[in-house]
Amino acid sequence: MDLTFRWYGEKDDPISLEHIRQIPGCKGVVGTLFDIPAGTEWPRSRIHQLRKSVETAGLALKVIESVNVSDDIKIGSEHRDEHIDAYIQTIRNLAAEGIEVICYNFMPVFDWIKTDLDYPLPDGSSTLAFIRKDIPEDPQQIIDAISNGSSDFTLPGWEPKRLSHIKRLLTAYAEVDETRLRANLSYFLKAVIPTCEECGIKMAIHPDDPPYSLFGLPRIIKNREDLDWLCKTVDSPCNGITLCCGSIAEDPRNDVYEFLREFTRRGRIHFVHMRNIRHLNPSMPGNRDFYESAHPSEYGSLDMVEMVRALHEYGFDGYIRPDHGRMIWGETGRPGYGLFDRALGIAYINGIWETLEKTSATGA
Ligand code: DNO
């Protein structure tokens, strides 16, 4: 298991590689080429440059988050084969630079959705939150809210250029129901997984966040059945999962501990986003509002030791990154992606892992 830290690149991230290197236990960076639009090949020279800068800082670059899948592929438009060809070439280029895991998602239009990027907590920090009643009727309003709340940073999955055509995009998805979206994901995987097998890259799908439909858009990676379907649709160890604990646990019917155990046992979890969330009013039937808490168990609704134990018990040997962090100690930056709280997250996860290693070795 290696702990990693998401980094958006020299031009796009206020956090430096030098600072990331000083986080105890952090072995690598989860990188991206943020400026390349979905559907376009990532040139090998750009990947090489990124790898060199990460390695020069004493860190490893083994995971990419994300190589985004274009809307044309998700919709199944006439351009999808062209875009899939570019994706396949990107896989080859990444493999040639030593990348092992590609995190991606198959969520239509919107990647993750939160209603508040600056939700105040009693200790004076702030965090991301999802309050159902604050989801507007008009999707343009959520685009504006996210863009206004993100302090001039582009957030992953919320590319202003792509979303500037929101009406056109939603119309293009009008015919895409769950069945069709599933068929399109299957088509994509059948096309790319043979290349992954050939060059040793693992695809790791990110679950839907939140794990249910909003704005009438289909959601197909939201529960145990969906993950089972994914594994079976192309039955290859290269066709795997980014187990985002927070996204899965947002629906209290999902048993995140069981998912971690089951899919690690099956060798299908290649990457984990570790985060804790606190459900708001959990006793209210059907209520799935929550905020992203500090990592330690006592602050949220999830038992972090049990989550790490599930991975440890089944010999997880992939990559973990702390997921979003709160903004603490006066830090400002890309919401969810500051330095301090995520660094605390790594230290905490590392401590749990070391304890499990030592106690399991001595049988304590
Ligand atoms: C949010 C992230 C997602 C994730 C993508 C993967 O902060 O967890 O944007 O990177 O869904 O493609």
Coordinates of C-alpha atoms and ligand atoms in Angstrom, one line a residue:
M1 CA 0.0 0.0 0.0
D2 CA 1.3 3.4 -0.9
L3 CA -0.1 6.7 0.4
T4 CA -0.4 9.4 -2.2
F5 CA -1.6 13.1 -2.5
R6 CA -3.6 14.6 -5.4
W7 CA -1.7 17.4 -7.2
Y8 CA -3.0 19.5 -10.1
G9 CA 0.4 20.4 -11.5
E10 CA 2.8 23.4 -11.3
K11 CA 0.5 25.8 -13.1
D12 CA -2.8 24.7 -11.5
D13 CA -1.9 24.0 -7.9
P14 CA -0.9 26.4 -5.2
I15 CA 0.7 23.6 -3.3
S16 CA 4.3 22.8 -4.2
L17 CA 5.9 19.3 -4.7
E18 CA 8.4 20.3 -2.0
H19 CA 5.7 20.7 0.5
I20 CA 4.0 17.4 -0.5
R21 CA 7.4 15.7 -0.1
Q22 CA 7.5 16.8 3.6
I23 CA 4.2 15.0 4.5
P24 CA 5.4 12.0 6.5
G25 CA 4.3 8.7 4.8
C26 CA 3.5 10.3 1.5
K27 CA 5.1 8.3 -1.3
G28 CA 3.7 9.7 -4.4
V29 CA 1.6 12.2 -6.3
V30 CA -1.7 11.5 -8.0
G31 CA -1.2 13.6 -11.1
T32 CA -3.1 14.9 -14.1
L33 CA -2.8 17.0 -17.2
F34 CA -5.6 19.3 -16.3
D35 CA -5.6 21.4 -19.5
I36 CA -6.1 18.6 -22.0
P37 CA -9.8 18.3 -23.0
A38 CA -11.5 14.9 -22.8
G39 CA -11.4 13.0 -26.1
T40 CA -7.8 14.2 -26.9
E41 CA -4.6 12.1 -26.7
W42 CA -2.2 13.0 -23.9
P43 CA 1.2 13.5 -25.6
R44 CA 3.9 11.3 -24.2
S45 CA 6.3 14.3 -23.9
R46 CA 3.8 16.1 -21.5
I47 CA 3.5 13.0 -19.4
H48 CA 7.3 12.6 -19.3
Q49 CA 7.7 16.2 -18.2
L50 CA 5.2 15.7 -15.4
R51 CA 6.8 12.5 -14.3
K52 CA 10.3 14.1 -14.2
S53 CA 9.1 17.0 -12.1
V54 CA 7.4 14.7 -9.6
E55 CA 10.5 12.3 -9.4
T56 CA 12.9 15.2 -9.1
A57 CA 11.0 16.2 -6.0
G58 CA 11.6 12.6 -4.6
L59 CA 8.0 11.4 -5.2
A60 CA 6.5 8.7 -7.5
L61 CA 3.9 9.2 -10.2
K62 CA 2.0 6.0 -10.5
V63 CA -1.6 7.1 -10.5
I64 CA -3.5 9.5 -12.8
E65 CA -6.7 11.2 -11.8
S66 CA -8.4 11.6 -14.1
V67 CA -8.1 10.8 -17.7
N68 CA -11.6 12.1 -18.3
V69 CA -14.0 10.1 -20.6
S70 CA -15.6 12.5 -23.1
D71 CA -19.4 13.1 -23.2
D72 CA -19.3 11.7 -26.7
I73 CA -18.2 8.3 -25.3
K74 CA -20.7 8.5 -22.5
I75 CA -23.5 9.4 -24.9
G76 CA -22.3 7.0 -27.6
S77 CA -22.2 9.7 -30.3
E78 CA -20.8 9.4 -33.8
H79 CA -17.4 10.7 -32.5
R80 CA -17.0 8.1 -29.8
D81 CA -14.7 5.7 -31.7
E82 CA -12.3 8.6 -32.4
H83 CA -12.3 9.6 -28.8
I84 CA -11.7 6.0 -27.7
D85 CA -8.8 5.7 -30.1
A86 CA -7.3 8.8 -28.4
Y87 CA -7.9 7.2 -25.0
I88 CA -6.2 4.0 -26.0
Q89 CA -3.2 6.0 -27.2
T90 CA -3.2 7.9 -23.9
I91 CA -3.1 4.6 -22.1
R92 CA -0.1 3.5 -24.1
N93 CA 1.7 6.8 -23.5
L94 CA 1.0 6.6 -19.7
A95 CA 2.2 3.0 -19.5
A96 CA 5.4 4.0 -21.3
E97 CA 6.0 6.5 -18.5
G98 CA 5.5 3.9 -15.8
I99 CA 1.9 4.8 -14.8
E100 CA 0.0 1.9 -13.2
V101 CA -3.5 3.2 -12.4
I102 CA -6.0 5.5 -14.3
C103 CA -8.9 6.8 -12.2
Y104 CA -11.9 7.9 -14.3
N105 CA -15.6 8.3 -14.0
F106 CA -18.7 7.6 -16.1
M107 CA -21.0 10.2 -14.6
P108 CA -23.0 12.2 -17.2
V109 CA -22.4 16.0 -17.3
F110 CA -21.5 16.6 -13.7
D111 CA -18.7 14.8 -11.9
W112 CA -19.2 15.1 -8.1
I113 CA -21.9 17.5 -6.8
K114 CA -21.8 19.4 -3.5
T115 CA -24.1 22.3 -2.5
D116 CA -21.7 24.1 -0.2
L117 CA -17.9 24.5 -0.7
D118 CA -17.4 26.5 2.4
Y119 CA -19.7 24.9 5.0
P120 CA -18.7 26.2 8.5
L121 CA -17.8 23.7 11.2
P122 CA -17.9 24.6 14.9
D123 CA -14.1 24.5 15.3
G124 CA -13.8 27.4 12.8
S125 CA -12.7 25.3 9.8
S126 CA -14.8 24.9 6.7
T127 CA -15.6 22.0 4.4
L128 CA -17.7 20.6 1.5
A129 CA -21.3 19.7 2.2
F130 CA -24.3 18.3 0.4
I131 CA -27.8 19.5 1.5
R132 CA -30.5 18.1 -0.8
K133 CA -32.9 21.0 -0.4
D134 CA -30.2 23.4 -1.8
I135 CA -30.1 21.6 -5.2
P136 CA -31.7 24.1 -7.5
E137 CA -34.2 23.2 -10.2
D138 CA -32.0 24.8 -12.9
P139 CA -28.6 23.1 -13.3
Q140 CA -27.1 26.4 -14.4
Q141 CA -27.6 27.7 -10.9
I142 CA -25.4 24.9 -9.4
I143 CA -22.8 25.6 -12.1
D144 CA -22.8 29.2 -11.1
A145 CA -22.6 28.4 -7.4
I146 CA -19.7 26.0 -7.8
S147 CA -17.9 28.5 -10.0
N148 CA -18.5 31.4 -7.5
G149 CA -17.5 29.3 -4.5
S150 CA -14.3 27.9 -6.0
S151 CA -12.1 31.0 -5.5
D152 CA -10.9 31.2 -9.1
F153 CA -9.7 27.6 -9.1
T154 CA -11.2 25.2 -11.7
L155 CA -12.6 22.2 -9.9
P156 CA -12.1 18.7 -11.3
G157 CA -15.1 17.8 -13.4
W158 CA -16.4 21.4 -13.6
E159 CA -14.5 22.6 -16.6
P160 CA -16.1 26.0 -17.5
K161 CA -15.7 25.6 -21.2
R162 CA -17.5 22.2 -21.3
L163 CA -20.3 23.4 -19.0
S164 CA -20.8 26.6 -20.9
H165 CA -23.0 24.5 -23.2
I166 CA -25.0 23.0 -20.4
K167 CA -28.4 23.1 -22.3
R168 CA -26.9 21.5 -25.4
L169 CA -25.2 18.9 -23.2
L170 CA -28.4 18.0 -21.3
T171 CA -30.2 17.7 -24.6
A172 CA -27.6 15.4 -25.9
Y173 CA -28.1 13.2 -22.8
A174 CA -31.9 13.2 -23.2
E175 CA -32.1 9.8 -24.7
V176 CA -29.4 8.3 -22.4
D177 CA -31.1 6.3 -19.7
E178 CA -29.3 3.9 -17.3
T179 CA -29.5 1.0 -19.8
R180 CA -27.9 3.0 -22.5
L181 CA -25.3 4.5 -20.3
R182 CA -24.3 1.0 -19.1
A183 CA -24.1 -0.2 -22.7
N184 CA -21.8 2.8 -23.5
L185 CA -19.6 2.1 -20.5
S186 CA -19.4 -1.6 -21.5
Y187 CA -18.5 -0.6 -25.1
F188 CA -15.8 1.7 -23.8
L189 CA -14.3 -0.9 -21.5
K190 CA -14.4 -3.6 -24.1
A191 CA -12.4 -1.3 -26.4
V192 CA -9.7 -0.1 -23.8
I193 CA -9.2 -3.1 -21.4
P194 CA -7.2 -5.2 -24.0
T195 CA -4.7 -2.4 -24.3
C196 CA -4.5 -2.1 -20.5
E197 CA -3.8 -5.8 -20.3
E198 CA -1.2 -5.5 -22.9
C199 CA 0.7 -2.7 -21.3
G200 CA 0.0 -3.3 -17.6
I201 CA -2.4 -0.4 -16.8
K202 CA -5.3 -0.7 -14.4
M203 CA -8.5 1.2 -15.0
A204 CA -10.2 2.3 -11.7
I205 CA -13.7 3.8 -12.0
H206 CA -14.8 6.4 -9.5
P207 CA -18.3 5.8 -8.1
D208 CA -21.1 8.3 -8.6
D209 CA -21.0 11.2 -6.2
P210 CA -23.7 11.4 -4.9
P211 CA -24.7 7.8 -5.6
Y212 CA -28.2 8.6 -7.0
S213 CA -29.7 10.6 -9.8
L214 CA -29.9 14.4 -9.9
F215 CA -31.3 16.6 -12.6
G216 CA -32.8 13.4 -14.1
L217 CA -29.4 12.1 -15.2
P218 CA -28.7 8.4 -15.0
R219 CA -26.2 7.0 -12.4
I220 CA -24.8 3.6 -12.9
I221 CA -22.0 3.1 -10.3
K222 CA -23.8 3.7 -7.1
N223 CA -24.1 0.4 -5.2
R224 CA -22.9 -3.2 -4.7
E225 CA -24.9 -4.5 -7.8
D226 CA -23.4 -1.8 -10.0
L227 CA -19.9 -2.7 -8.9
D228 CA -20.6 -6.3 -9.5
W229 CA -21.9 -5.5 -12.9
L230 CA -18.8 -3.5 -13.7
C231 CA -16.5 -6.3 -12.8
K232 CA -18.4 -8.8 -14.8
T233 CA -19.0 -6.7 -17.9
V234 CA -15.3 -7.1 -18.8
D235 CA -13.9 -9.7 -16.4
S236 CA -10.3 -8.6 -16.2
P237 CA -8.1 -7.5 -13.2
C238 CA -7.4 -4.4 -15.3
N239 CA -11.0 -3.4 -15.0
G240 CA -11.3 -2.2 -11.5
I241 CA -12.5 0.4 -9.0
T242 CA -11.5 3.6 -7.2
L243 CA -13.2 2.9 -4.0
C244 CA -14.2 6.4 -2.9
C245 CA -15.4 5.7 0.7
G246 CA -17.2 9.0 1.1
S247 CA -19.2 8.7 -2.2
I248 CA -20.2 5.1 -1.4
A249 CA -21.2 5.9 2.2
E250 CA -23.2 8.9 1.2
D251 CA -26.0 6.4 0.7
P252 CA -26.4 4.8 4.1
R253 CA -27.8 1.6 2.5
N254 CA -24.3 1.0 1.1
D255 CA -22.1 -1.0 3.5
V256 CA -18.8 0.6 2.7
Y257 CA -16.8 -1.8 4.9
E258 CA -18.3 -4.8 3.1
F259 CA -17.5 -3.2 -0.3
L260 CA -13.9 -2.6 0.8
R261 CA -13.5 -6.3 1.9
E262 CA -15.3 -7.9 -1.0
F263 CA -13.7 -6.0 -3.9
T264 CA -10.2 -6.1 -2.3
R265 CA -10.7 -9.9 -2.0
R266 CA -11.5 -10.0 -5.6
G267 CA -8.5 -7.9 -6.5
R268 CA -10.6 -5.2 -8.1
I269 CA -9.7 -2.2 -5.9
H270 CA -6.7 -0.4 -7.3
F271 CA -7.1 3.0 -5.7
V272 CA -8.9 4.2 -2.6
H273 CA -10.1 7.7 -1.7
M274 CA -10.3 7.7 2.1
R275 CA -12.5 10.2 3.7
N276 CA -14.9 10.5 6.6
I277 CA -18.3 12.1 6.3
R278 CA -20.9 13.1 8.9
H279 CA -24.5 12.4 8.0
L280 CA -26.8 15.2 9.1
N281 CA -30.0 14.0 10.8
P282 CA -29.4 10.3 10.0
S283 CA -32.6 9.3 11.9
M284 CA -34.8 11.2 9.4
P285 CA -36.0 8.6 6.8
G286 CA -34.4 9.0 3.4
N287 CA -32.2 11.9 4.5
R288 CA -28.8 11.7 2.9
D289 CA -27.4 15.2 3.7
F290 CA -23.9 15.2 5.0
Y291 CA -20.7 17.2 5.3
E292 CA -17.1 16.0 4.9
S293 CA -15.6 15.9 8.3
A294 CA -12.0 15.7 9.6
H295 CA -10.6 12.2 8.9
P296 CA -10.6 10.7 12.5
S297 CA -13.5 8.4 13.3
E298 CA -14.8 10.5 16.1
Y299 CA -15.6 13.5 13.8
G300 CA -17.7 11.7 11.3
S301 CA -20.2 8.8 10.8
L302 CA -17.6 6.3 9.5
D303 CA -15.3 4.0 11.4
M304 CA -11.9 4.8 9.7
V305 CA -10.1 1.9 11.5
E306 CA -12.7 -0.6 10.2
M307 CA -12.2 0.8 6.6
V308 CA -8.5 0.6 6.7
R309 CA -8.7 -2.8 8.4
A310 CA -10.9 -4.1 5.6
L311 CA -8.2 -3.3 3.1
H312 CA -5.4 -4.6 5.3
E313 CA -7.1 -7.9 6.0
Y314 CA -7.4 -8.7 2.4
G315 CA -3.9 -7.7 1.4
F316 CA -4.6 -4.5 -0.4
D317 CA -1.5 -3.4 -2.3
G318 CA -2.8 -0.5 -4.4
Y319 CA -2.7 3.2 -3.8
I320 CA -4.7 5.3 -1.2
R321 CA -5.1 9.0 -1.1
P322 CA -6.8 11.0 1.6
D323 CA -9.8 12.5 -0.1
H324 CA -10.9 16.1 0.4
G325 CA -9.7 18.0 3.4
R326 CA -11.3 20.8 5.3
M327 CA -9.8 24.3 5.1
I328 CA -7.9 24.8 8.4
W329 CA -5.3 27.2 9.9
G330 CA -6.4 30.0 7.7
E331 CA -5.4 28.2 4.5
T332 CA -7.1 29.3 1.3
G333 CA -7.1 27.3 -2.0
R334 CA -9.0 24.9 -4.2
P335 CA -12.0 23.8 -2.1
G336 CA -11.3 20.3 -0.7
Y337 CA -7.7 20.3 -1.9
G338 CA -5.7 22.3 0.7
L339 CA -2.5 21.1 2.1
F340 CA -2.9 20.9 5.8
D341 CA -6.0 18.8 6.5
R342 CA -5.1 16.3 3.7
A343 CA -1.6 16.0 5.2
L344 CA -3.2 15.2 8.6
G345 CA -5.3 12.6 6.8
I346 CA -2.2 10.9 5.4
A347 CA -0.6 10.9 8.8
Y348 CA -3.7 9.4 10.4
I349 CA -4.2 6.7 7.8
N350 CA -0.5 5.8 8.0
G351 CA -0.8 5.4 11.8
I352 CA -3.7 3.0 11.4
W353 CA -1.9 1.0 8.8
E354 CA 1.3 0.8 10.9
T355 CA -0.7 -0.4 13.9
L356 CA -2.5 -3.1 11.8
E357 CA 0.8 -4.2 10.3
K358 CA 2.5 -4.6 13.7
T359 CA -0.4 -6.1 15.6
S360 CA -1.1 -8.6 12.8
A361 CA 2.6 -9.6 12.6
T362 CA 2.7 -10.3 16.4
G363 CA -0.8 -11.8 16.4
A364 CA -1.8 -9.2 19.1
Ligands
DNO1 C1 -13.6 15.0 -6.6 C2 -13.0 13.8 -7.2 C3 -13.6 13.5 -8.5 C4 -12.8 12.4 -9.2 C5 -13.4 12.0 -10.5 C6 -12.6 10.8 -11.1 O1 -13.0 15.7 -5.9 O2 -13.1 12.7 -6.3 O3 -13.6 14.6 -9.3 O4 -11.5 12.8 -9.4 O5 -14.7 11.6 -10.4 O6 -12.8 10.8 -12.5

